[in-house]
Amino acid sequence: METYGHVFAGLYNKKWSNFALQAAPRIWKYYVEQAIHLDNNYVLDLCCGTGHLAHYFLKKEFQVTGIDLSSGMLNYAKRNNSRYVETGQAAFVQADATDFKLEQKFGLIVSTFDALNHLPDMHALKRCFRSVYNVTDDHGIFIFDLNTNKGLKGWTNIVIEDNEESMIVSRSFYDEMNLRAVTNMTGFSKNQNGDYDRFVHSITNTCFRLDEVKASLLEVGWNQVHFSKMKDLSAPIETPEEEDRVFIVAQKNESSDNMKVHMSRN
C-alpha cells in the first residue's frame, strides 16, 4: 500500500480534507441510529490520513484510534488532534491496513476517501477485511467507500494547479483492461519558512469488482452488506456499478436488538 512523504502529507493536510469533512457527519448519523452506539463508543479510523474525520468523532466525544502506514500523515493527525491525544481520547498508530491487531473491540470502523482502492488486489483487500473483522465488536459496523469502474474512467487527464501555496502537475490515466488507475503528481509546496519543497508522488487506484467485494465481506463473516451513497448510508442502492463512488456498509452479527434506535429512546 502506498505511503505519503512528509511534503505531500502537508499538502494533503491543506488541500484534501474536504471529503472527510463531508463524510464524517453522515457516518456519525448512521452510527448513532444503530443500537450498538449505546454500548460501544470506540471508533477505528482506518487509513486515517491527517485525522480530519477522526477529529469530527472526537468532538462528538467518541474514543478514536487512527491507523495509517504513513508516518508523515500520522504526524499531522497527531498535531491536528493534539489535545485529544494528550487526554487519551485519541491514539494514532502506524500499521498496515491489511495486517494489524489491536486489543480494543470497536463499534464502528471507517475508511474513507477511496483509501482501500490503494490496495493492489482482492487478496490484499480480503486480508484487510479479516483484520477489521477481528477488531470489531460483536454487533459492530464497517463503513468504507470505493471508486468504481465508472468513476475511474474519468481519471485520464492532465491537471495543472498553480497558486501561491503550491504548484501541482497531475497526469492521470486509467487502464480499464487491467483495472488500474494511476496519477503521477509532481510539484512544489510552500513550507512554514516561505520556501518551496519539491515532491514527486504516484497514486494507484485498483478497481475492485463490487460483487467480489460483497462476496469477500460475507465470506470473512460479515452478516449484512449493502451499497449506498454518501448522502444516505441507510438506503441501499441496487446498481452500485452505475455510481462513480459507492459506500459499503457491513454489519457483524446483526440481530433484532441492533436495529435502528427509535426516537422515543432519546
PDB file of C-alpha atoms in Angstrom:
ATOM      1  CA  MET A   1       0.000   0.000   0.000  1.00  0.00           C
ATOM      2  CA  GLU A   2       1.325   3.466  -0.873  1.00  0.00           C
ATOM      3  CA  THR A   3       2.680   5.811   1.779  1.00  0.00           C
ATOM      4  CA  TYR A   4       2.834   9.580   1.756  1.00  0.00           C
ATOM      5  CA  GLY A   5       6.040  11.509   2.374  1.00  0.00           C
ATOM      6  CA  HIS A   6       6.180  14.485   4.721  1.00  0.00           C
ATOM      7  CA  VAL A   7       5.927  17.158   1.999  1.00  0.00           C
ATOM      8  CA  PHE A   8       2.975  15.511   0.278  1.00  0.00           C
ATOM      9  CA  ALA A   9       1.317  14.824   3.658  1.00  0.00           C
ATOM     10  CA  GLY A  10       1.496  18.542   4.410  1.00  0.00           C
ATOM     11  CA  LEU A  11      -0.080  19.358   1.066  1.00  0.00           C
ATOM     12  CA  TYR A  12      -2.761  16.730   1.665  1.00  0.00           C
ATOM     13  CA  ASN A  13      -3.485  18.242   5.064  1.00  0.00           C
ATOM     14  CA  LYS A  14      -4.101  21.655   3.495  1.00  0.00           C
ATOM     15  CA  LYS A  15      -5.899  20.668   0.294  1.00  0.00           C
ATOM     16  CA  TRP A  16      -7.757  17.387   0.657  1.00  0.00           C
ATOM     17  CA  SER A  17      -9.605  17.356   3.976  1.00  0.00           C
ATOM     18  CA  ASN A  18     -12.962  18.238   2.410  1.00  0.00           C
ATOM     19  CA  PHE A  19     -14.047  14.671   1.652  1.00  0.00           C
ATOM     20  CA  ALA A  20     -13.554  13.579   5.260  1.00  0.00           C
ATOM     21  CA  LEU A  21     -15.459  16.634   6.484  1.00  0.00           C
ATOM     22  CA  GLN A  22     -18.389  15.740   4.218  1.00  0.00           C
ATOM     23  CA  ALA A  23     -18.406  12.038   5.074  1.00  0.00           C
ATOM     24  CA  ALA A  24     -17.958  12.299   8.844  1.00  0.00           C
ATOM     25  CA  PRO A  25     -21.391  13.736   9.791  1.00  0.00           C
ATOM     26  CA  ARG A  26     -23.195  11.266   7.539  1.00  0.00           C
ATOM     27  CA  ILE A  27     -21.316   8.304   9.013  1.00  0.00           C
ATOM     28  CA  TRP A  28     -21.926   9.645  12.519  1.00  0.00           C
ATOM     29  CA  LYS A  29     -25.655   9.995  11.789  1.00  0.00           C
ATOM     30  CA  TYR A  30     -25.872   6.420  10.538  1.00  0.00           C
ATOM     31  CA  TYR A  31     -23.997   5.032  13.534  1.00  0.00           C
ATOM     32  CA  VAL A  32     -25.989   6.821  16.229  1.00  0.00           C
ATOM     33  CA  GLU A  33     -29.179   5.455  14.669  1.00  0.00           C
ATOM     34  CA  GLN A  34     -27.948   1.942  15.495  1.00  0.00           C
ATOM     35  CA  ALA A  35     -28.342   0.434  18.966  1.00  0.00           C
ATOM     36  CA  ILE A  36     -24.670  -0.611  19.025  1.00  0.00           C
ATOM     37  CA  HIS A  37     -23.610   3.011  19.598  1.00  0.00           C
ATOM     38  CA  LEU A  38     -25.203   2.908  23.066  1.00  0.00           C
ATOM     39  CA  ASP A  39     -22.797   0.158  24.110  1.00  0.00           C
ATOM     40  CA  ASN A  40     -19.634   0.983  22.173  1.00  0.00           C
ATOM     41  CA  ASN A  41     -18.275   4.469  21.502  1.00  0.00           C
ATOM     42  CA  TYR A  42     -14.927   3.289  20.139  1.00  0.00           C
ATOM     43  CA  VAL A  43     -14.178   4.259  16.539  1.00  0.00           C
ATOM     44  CA  LEU A  44     -11.340   2.982  14.368  1.00  0.00           C
ATOM     45  CA  ASP A  45     -10.357   5.296  11.502  1.00  0.00           C
ATOM     46  CA  LEU A  46      -8.532   3.006   9.084  1.00  0.00           C
ATOM     47  CA  CYS A  47      -6.120   4.851   6.775  1.00  0.00           C
ATOM     48  CA  CYS A  48      -6.855   7.938   8.858  1.00  0.00           C
ATOM     49  CA  GLY A  49      -4.683  10.314   6.840  1.00  0.00           C
ATOM     50  CA  THR A  50      -4.226  13.635   8.615  1.00  0.00           C
ATOM     51  CA  GLY A  51      -7.023  12.942  11.081  1.00  0.00           C
ATOM     52  CA  HIS A  52      -9.877  15.196   9.966  1.00  0.00           C
ATOM     53  CA  LEU A  53     -12.584  12.532  10.144  1.00  0.00           C
ATOM     54  CA  ALA A  54     -11.188  11.395  13.480  1.00  0.00           C
ATOM     55  CA  HIS A  55     -11.439  14.986  14.715  1.00  0.00           C
ATOM     56  CA  TYR A  56     -15.178  15.075  13.993  1.00  0.00           C
ATOM     57  CA  PHE A  57     -15.832  11.961  16.090  1.00  0.00           C
ATOM     58  CA  LEU A  58     -13.547  13.179  18.862  1.00  0.00           C
ATOM     59  CA  LYS A  59     -15.610  16.366  19.114  1.00  0.00           C
ATOM     60  CA  LYS A  60     -18.665  14.098  19.455  1.00  0.00           C
ATOM     61  CA  GLU A  61     -16.942  12.503  22.499  1.00  0.00           C
ATOM     62  CA  PHE A  62     -16.065   9.183  20.867  1.00  0.00           C
ATOM     63  CA  GLN A  63     -12.846   7.337  21.632  1.00  0.00           C
ATOM     64  CA  VAL A  64     -10.889   7.213  18.370  1.00  0.00           C
ATOM     65  CA  THR A  65      -7.921   5.186  17.168  1.00  0.00           C
ATOM     66  CA  GLY A  66      -6.415   6.098  13.808  1.00  0.00           C
ATOM     67  CA  ILE A  67      -4.262   3.752  11.748  1.00  0.00           C
ATOM     68  CA  ASP A  68      -2.114   4.768   8.801  1.00  0.00           C
ATOM     69  CA  LEU A  69       1.010   3.434   7.137  1.00  0.00           C
ATOM     70  CA  SER A  70       2.449   6.895   6.506  1.00  0.00           C
ATOM     71  CA  SER A  71       4.429   8.473   9.338  1.00  0.00           C
ATOM     72  CA  GLY A  72       4.013  11.835   7.587  1.00  0.00           C
ATOM     73  CA  MET A  73       0.226  11.543   7.666  1.00  0.00           C
ATOM     74  CA  LEU A  74       0.269  10.385  11.293  1.00  0.00           C
ATOM     75  CA  ASN A  75       2.385  13.347  12.350  1.00  0.00           C
ATOM     76  CA  TYR A  76      -0.297  15.711  11.041  1.00  0.00           C
ATOM     77  CA  ALA A  77      -3.102  13.580  12.529  1.00  0.00           C
ATOM     78  CA  LYS A  78      -1.467  13.810  15.962  1.00  0.00           C
ATOM     79  CA  ARG A  79      -0.905  17.542  15.544  1.00  0.00           C
ATOM     80  CA  ASN A  80      -4.484  18.191  14.405  1.00  0.00           C
ATOM     81  CA  ASN A  81      -5.848  16.263  17.379  1.00  0.00           C
ATOM     82  CA  SER A  82      -3.132  17.028  19.936  1.00  0.00           C
ATOM     83  CA  ARG A  83      -5.396  17.850  22.872  1.00  0.00           C
ATOM     84  CA  TYR A  84      -7.308  14.587  22.433  1.00  0.00           C
ATOM     85  CA  VAL A  85      -4.059  12.632  22.214  1.00  0.00           C
ATOM     86  CA  GLU A  86      -2.894  14.268  25.436  1.00  0.00           C
ATOM     87  CA  THR A  87      -6.059  13.241  27.311  1.00  0.00           C
ATOM     88  CA  GLY A  88      -6.004   9.694  25.929  1.00  0.00           C
ATOM     89  CA  GLN A  89      -9.221  10.080  23.956  1.00  0.00           C
ATOM     90  CA  ALA A  90      -7.294   9.625  20.680  1.00  0.00           C
ATOM     91  CA  ALA A  91      -4.423   7.418  19.587  1.00  0.00           C
ATOM     92  CA  PHE A  92      -2.724   7.250  16.204  1.00  0.00           C
ATOM     93  CA  VAL A  93      -0.832   4.109  15.259  1.00  0.00           C
ATOM     94  CA  GLN A  94       1.420   3.266  12.322  1.00  0.00           C
ATOM     95  CA  ALA A  95       0.212  -0.025  10.838  1.00  0.00           C
ATOM     96  CA  ASP A  96      -0.622  -1.794   7.602  1.00  0.00           C
ATOM     97  CA  ALA A  97      -4.355  -1.848   6.807  1.00  0.00           C
ATOM     98  CA  THR A  98      -4.040  -5.437   5.545  1.00  0.00           C
ATOM     99  CA  ASP A  99      -2.393  -6.831   8.665  1.00  0.00           C
ATOM    100  CA  PHE A 100      -2.963  -5.219  12.036  1.00  0.00           C
ATOM    101  CA  LYS A 101      -4.025  -6.264  15.531  1.00  0.00           C
ATOM    102  CA  LEU A 102      -5.499  -4.177  18.332  1.00  0.00           C
ATOM    103  CA  GLU A 103      -6.768  -5.184  21.762  1.00  0.00           C
ATOM    104  CA  GLN A 104      -9.794  -2.887  21.620  1.00  0.00           C
ATOM    105  CA  LYS A 105     -13.078  -4.040  20.039  1.00  0.00           C
ATOM    106  CA  PHE A 106     -14.608  -1.203  18.033  1.00  0.00           C
ATOM    107  CA  GLY A 107     -18.268  -0.455  17.442  1.00  0.00           C
ATOM    108  CA  LEU A 108     -17.522   1.473  14.265  1.00  0.00           C
ATOM    109  CA  ILE A 109     -14.694   1.096  11.761  1.00  0.00           C
ATOM    110  CA  VAL A 110     -14.441   3.593   8.914  1.00  0.00           C
ATOM    111  CA  SER A 111     -12.153   4.045   5.922  1.00  0.00           C
ATOM    112  CA  THR A 112     -12.835   6.931   3.573  1.00  0.00           C
ATOM    113  CA  PHE A 113     -11.652   8.836   0.505  1.00  0.00           C
ATOM    114  CA  ASP A 114     -11.119   5.642  -1.554  1.00  0.00           C
ATOM    115  CA  ALA A 115      -8.272   4.607   0.758  1.00  0.00           C
ATOM    116  CA  LEU A 116      -8.919   0.909   0.163  1.00  0.00           C
ATOM    117  CA  ASN A 117      -8.722   1.409  -3.610  1.00  0.00           C
ATOM    118  CA  HIS A 118      -4.979   1.814  -2.983  1.00  0.00           C
ATOM    119  CA  LEU A 119      -4.677  -1.884  -2.110  1.00  0.00           C
ATOM    120  CA  PRO A 120      -3.166  -3.856  -5.000  1.00  0.00           C
ATOM    121  CA  ASP A 121      -5.625  -6.730  -5.388  1.00  0.00           C
ATOM    122  CA  MET A 122      -8.558  -8.675  -3.922  1.00  0.00           C
ATOM    123  CA  HIS A 123      -6.206 -10.798  -1.828  1.00  0.00           C
ATOM    124  CA  ALA A 124      -4.952  -7.697  -0.016  1.00  0.00           C
ATOM    125  CA  LEU A 125      -8.462  -6.303   0.313  1.00  0.00           C
ATOM    126  CA  LYS A 126      -9.712  -9.544   1.857  1.00  0.00           C
ATOM    127  CA  ARG A 127      -6.806  -9.534   4.324  1.00  0.00           C
ATOM    128  CA  CYS A 128      -7.905  -6.026   5.286  1.00  0.00           C
ATOM    129  CA  PHE A 129     -11.481  -7.261   5.784  1.00  0.00           C
ATOM    130  CA  ARG A 130     -10.224 -10.025   8.104  1.00  0.00           C
ATOM    131  CA  SER A 131      -8.106  -7.634  10.171  1.00  0.00           C
ATOM    132  CA  VAL A 132     -11.068  -5.282  10.540  1.00  0.00           C
ATOM    133  CA  TYR A 133     -13.433  -8.136  11.409  1.00  0.00           C
ATOM    134  CA  ASN A 134     -11.122  -9.324  14.174  1.00  0.00           C
ATOM    135  CA  VAL A 135     -11.211  -5.951  15.976  1.00  0.00           C
ATOM    136  CA  THR A 136     -14.940  -5.345  15.534  1.00  0.00           C
ATOM    137  CA  ASP A 137     -17.479  -5.604  18.341  1.00  0.00           C
ATOM    138  CA  ASP A 138     -19.994  -8.466  18.039  1.00  0.00           C
ATOM    139  CA  HIS A 139     -22.570  -6.097  16.530  1.00  0.00           C
ATOM    140  CA  GLY A 140     -20.099  -3.610  15.038  1.00  0.00           C
ATOM    141  CA  ILE A 141     -20.294  -1.772  11.722  1.00  0.00           C
ATOM    142  CA  PHE A 142     -17.688  -1.263   8.988  1.00  0.00           C
ATOM    143  CA  ILE A 143     -18.195   1.615   6.534  1.00  0.00           C
ATOM    144  CA  PHE A 144     -15.865   2.381   3.631  1.00  0.00           C
ATOM    145  CA  ASP A 145     -16.020   3.838   0.130  1.00  0.00           C
ATOM    146  CA  LEU A 146     -14.590   2.741  -3.200  1.00  0.00           C
ATOM    147  CA  ASN A 147     -14.137   4.381  -6.583  1.00  0.00           C
ATOM    148  CA  THR A 148     -15.929   2.294  -9.217  1.00  0.00           C
ATOM    149  CA  ASN A 149     -15.032   1.411 -12.783  1.00  0.00           C
ATOM    150  CA  LYS A 150     -17.294   4.232 -13.968  1.00  0.00           C
ATOM    151  CA  GLY A 151     -15.614   6.726 -11.658  1.00  0.00           C
ATOM    152  CA  LEU A 152     -12.076   5.707 -12.533  1.00  0.00           C
ATOM    153  CA  LYS A 153     -12.719   6.109 -16.250  1.00  0.00           C
ATOM    154  CA  GLY A 154     -12.649   9.843 -15.612  1.00  0.00           C
ATOM    155  CA  TRP A 155      -9.075   9.694 -14.368  1.00  0.00           C
ATOM    156  CA  THR A 156      -7.490  10.073 -17.810  1.00  0.00           C
ATOM    157  CA  ASN A 157      -6.461  13.727 -17.854  1.00  0.00           C
ATOM    158  CA  ILE A 158      -3.769  16.279 -17.125  1.00  0.00           C
ATOM    159  CA  VAL A 159      -4.397  18.922 -14.449  1.00  0.00           C
ATOM    160  CA  ILE A 160      -2.158  21.871 -13.560  1.00  0.00           C
ATOM    161  CA  GLU A 161      -2.720  23.875 -10.377  1.00  0.00           C
ATOM    162  CA  ASP A 162      -0.664  26.962  -9.700  1.00  0.00           C
ATOM    163  CA  ASN A 163      -1.168  29.343  -6.768  1.00  0.00           C
ATOM    164  CA  GLU A 164       0.825  30.997  -4.009  1.00  0.00           C
ATOM    165  CA  GLU A 165       0.753  27.900  -1.786  1.00  0.00           C
ATOM    166  CA  SER A 166       1.624  25.220  -4.333  1.00  0.00           C
ATOM    167  CA  MET A 167       2.191  24.259  -7.934  1.00  0.00           C
ATOM    168  CA  ILE A 168       0.991  20.770  -8.895  1.00  0.00           C
ATOM    169  CA  VAL A 169       1.071  18.910 -12.198  1.00  0.00           C
ATOM    170  CA  SER A 170      -1.084  15.757 -12.192  1.00  0.00           C
ATOM    171  CA  ARG A 171      -1.044  13.249 -15.051  1.00  0.00           C
ATOM    172  CA  SER A 172      -3.683  10.522 -14.720  1.00  0.00           C
ATOM    173  CA  PHE A 173      -4.727   7.552 -16.805  1.00  0.00           C
ATOM    174  CA  TYR A 174      -6.991   4.528 -16.382  1.00  0.00           C
ATOM    175  CA  ASP A 175      -6.077   1.118 -17.738  1.00  0.00           C
ATOM    176  CA  GLU A 176      -9.513  -0.491 -17.926  1.00  0.00           C
ATOM    177  CA  MET A 177      -8.145  -3.822 -19.126  1.00  0.00           C
ATOM    178  CA  ASN A 178      -6.000  -4.210 -16.002  1.00  0.00           C
ATOM    179  CA  LEU A 179      -8.383  -2.280 -13.728  1.00  0.00           C
ATOM    180  CA  ARG A 180      -5.729   0.209 -12.598  1.00  0.00           C
ATOM    181  CA  ALA A 181      -5.851   3.993 -12.422  1.00  0.00           C
ATOM    182  CA  VAL A 182      -2.606   5.884 -11.846  1.00  0.00           C
ATOM    183  CA  THR A 183      -1.981   9.534 -11.044  1.00  0.00           C
ATOM    184  CA  ASN A 184       1.577  10.822 -11.181  1.00  0.00           C
ATOM    185  CA  MET A 185       1.961  14.111  -9.319  1.00  0.00           C
ATOM    186  CA  THR A 186       4.902  16.457  -9.154  1.00  0.00           C
ATOM    187  CA  GLY A 187       5.269  19.999  -7.944  1.00  0.00           C
ATOM    188  CA  PHE A 188       6.215  22.364  -5.147  1.00  0.00           C
ATOM    189  CA  SER A 189       4.567  23.146  -1.821  1.00  0.00           C
ATOM    190  CA  LYS A 190       5.212  26.210   0.314  1.00  0.00           C
ATOM    191  CA  ASN A 191       6.647  25.392   3.731  1.00  0.00           C
ATOM    192  CA  GLN A 192       6.450  27.297   7.029  1.00  0.00           C
ATOM    193  CA  ASN A 193       9.630  29.243   6.216  1.00  0.00           C
ATOM    194  CA  GLY A 194       8.151  30.566   2.992  1.00  0.00           C
ATOM    195  CA  ASP A 195      10.362  28.370   0.851  1.00  0.00           C
ATOM    196  CA  TYR A 196       9.082  25.727  -1.568  1.00  0.00           C
ATOM    197  CA  ASP A 197       9.681  21.995  -1.178  1.00  0.00           C
ATOM    198  CA  ARG A 198       9.546  19.748  -4.220  1.00  0.00           C
ATOM    199  CA  PHE A 199       7.594  16.496  -4.186  1.00  0.00           C
ATOM    200  CA  VAL A 200       7.013  13.593  -6.574  1.00  0.00           C
ATOM    201  CA  HIS A 201       4.207  11.179  -5.807  1.00  0.00           C
ATOM    202  CA  SER A 202       2.310   8.407  -7.564  1.00  0.00           C
ATOM    203  CA  ILE A 203      -1.174   7.241  -6.572  1.00  0.00           C
ATOM    204  CA  THR A 204      -2.670   3.970  -7.809  1.00  0.00           C
ATOM    205  CA  ASN A 205      -6.332   3.003  -7.542  1.00  0.00           C
ATOM    206  CA  THR A 206      -7.355  -0.610  -8.076  1.00  0.00           C
ATOM    207  CA  CYS A 207     -10.829  -1.077  -9.500  1.00  0.00           C
ATOM    208  CA  PHE A 208     -12.475  -3.832  -7.467  1.00  0.00           C
ATOM    209  CA  ARG A 209     -15.494  -5.667  -8.840  1.00  0.00           C
ATOM    210  CA  LEU A 210     -18.260  -4.841  -6.398  1.00  0.00           C
ATOM    211  CA  ASP A 211     -19.846  -8.283  -6.475  1.00  0.00           C
ATOM    212  CA  GLU A 212     -16.475  -9.727  -5.430  1.00  0.00           C
ATOM    213  CA  VAL A 213     -16.145  -7.131  -2.670  1.00  0.00           C
ATOM    214  CA  LYS A 214     -19.514  -8.120  -1.227  1.00  0.00           C
ATOM    215  CA  ALA A 215     -18.760 -11.835  -1.551  1.00  0.00           C
ATOM    216  CA  SER A 216     -15.432 -11.400   0.260  1.00  0.00           C
ATOM    217  CA  LEU A 217     -17.044  -9.489   3.123  1.00  0.00           C
ATOM    218  CA  LEU A 218     -19.664 -12.204   3.565  1.00  0.00           C
ATOM    219  CA  GLU A 219     -17.029 -14.942   3.376  1.00  0.00           C
ATOM    220  CA  VAL A 220     -14.959 -13.272   6.085  1.00  0.00           C
ATOM    221  CA  GLY A 221     -18.011 -13.238   8.357  1.00  0.00           C
ATOM    222  CA  TRP A 222     -19.935 -10.003   7.939  1.00  0.00           C
ATOM    223  CA  ASN A 223     -23.644 -10.816   8.050  1.00  0.00           C
ATOM    224  CA  GLN A 224     -25.250  -7.826   6.357  1.00  0.00           C
ATOM    225  CA  VAL A 225     -23.673  -5.909   3.453  1.00  0.00           C
ATOM    226  CA  HIS A 226     -25.202  -3.168   1.336  1.00  0.00           C
ATOM    227  CA  PHE A 227     -24.071  -0.457  -1.079  1.00  0.00           C
ATOM    228  CA  SER A 228     -25.207   3.125  -0.669  1.00  0.00           C
ATOM    229  CA  LYS A 229     -24.447   6.741  -1.481  1.00  0.00           C
ATOM    230  CA  MET A 230     -22.785   9.109   0.954  1.00  0.00           C
ATOM    231  CA  LYS A 231     -25.901  11.252   1.319  1.00  0.00           C
ATOM    232  CA  ASP A 232     -27.904   8.391   2.877  1.00  0.00           C
ATOM    233  CA  LEU A 233     -25.959   5.386   4.127  1.00  0.00           C
ATOM    234  CA  SER A 234     -29.139   3.668   5.295  1.00  0.00           C
ATOM    235  CA  ALA A 235     -30.632   3.492   1.775  1.00  0.00           C
ATOM    236  CA  PRO A 236     -29.292   0.527  -0.255  1.00  0.00           C
ATOM    237  CA  ILE A 237     -28.745   1.028  -3.989  1.00  0.00           C
ATOM    238  CA  GLU A 238     -29.402  -1.787  -6.422  1.00  0.00           C
ATOM    239  CA  THR A 239     -26.964  -0.777  -9.191  1.00  0.00           C
ATOM    240  CA  PRO A 240     -23.757   0.391  -7.463  1.00  0.00           C
ATOM    241  CA  GLU A 241     -21.702  -0.074 -10.656  1.00  0.00           C
ATOM    242  CA  GLU A 242     -23.571   2.889 -12.158  1.00  0.00           C
ATOM    243  CA  GLU A 243     -22.175   5.246  -9.494  1.00  0.00           C
ATOM    244  CA  ASP A 244     -18.785   6.990  -9.637  1.00  0.00           C
ATOM    245  CA  ARG A 245     -18.206   6.110  -5.993  1.00  0.00           C
ATOM    246  CA  VAL A 246     -20.073   3.878  -3.561  1.00  0.00           C
ATOM    247  CA  PHE A 247     -20.116   3.431   0.181  1.00  0.00           C
ATOM    248  CA  ILE A 248     -20.213  -0.096   1.533  1.00  0.00           C
ATOM    249  CA  VAL A 249     -21.867  -0.740   4.894  1.00  0.00           C
ATOM    250  CA  ALA A 250     -21.112  -4.096   6.529  1.00  0.00           C
ATOM    251  CA  GLN A 251     -22.514  -5.242   9.847  1.00  0.00           C
ATOM    252  CA  LYS A 252     -21.370  -8.056  12.096  1.00  0.00           C
ATOM    253  CA  ASN A 253     -23.896 -10.408  13.686  1.00  0.00           C
ATOM    254  CA  GLU A 254     -26.900  -8.168  13.155  1.00  0.00           C
ATOM    255  CA  SER A 255     -29.823  -9.097  15.380  1.00  0.00           C
ATOM    256  CA  SER A 256     -33.228  -7.705  16.272  1.00  0.00           C
ATOM    257  CA  ASP A 257     -31.621  -5.969  19.263  1.00  0.00           C
ATOM    258  CA  ASN A 258     -29.381  -3.944  16.955  1.00  0.00           C
ATOM    259  CA  MET A 259     -31.945  -2.231  14.755  1.00  0.00           C
ATOM    260  CA  LYS A 260     -32.330   1.491  14.495  1.00  0.00           C
ATOM    261  CA  VAL A 261     -32.812   3.365  17.753  1.00  0.00           C
ATOM    262  CA  HIS A 262     -36.313   4.786  17.981  1.00  0.00           C
ATOM    263  CA  MET A 263     -36.695   8.458  18.719  1.00  0.00           C
ATOM    264  CA  SER A 264     -38.524   7.566  21.932  1.00  0.00           C
ATOM    265  CA  ARG A 265     -35.240   6.298  23.349  1.00  0.00           C
ATOM    266  CA  ASN A 266     -33.573   9.707  23.039  1.00  0.00           C
TER     267      ASN A 266
END
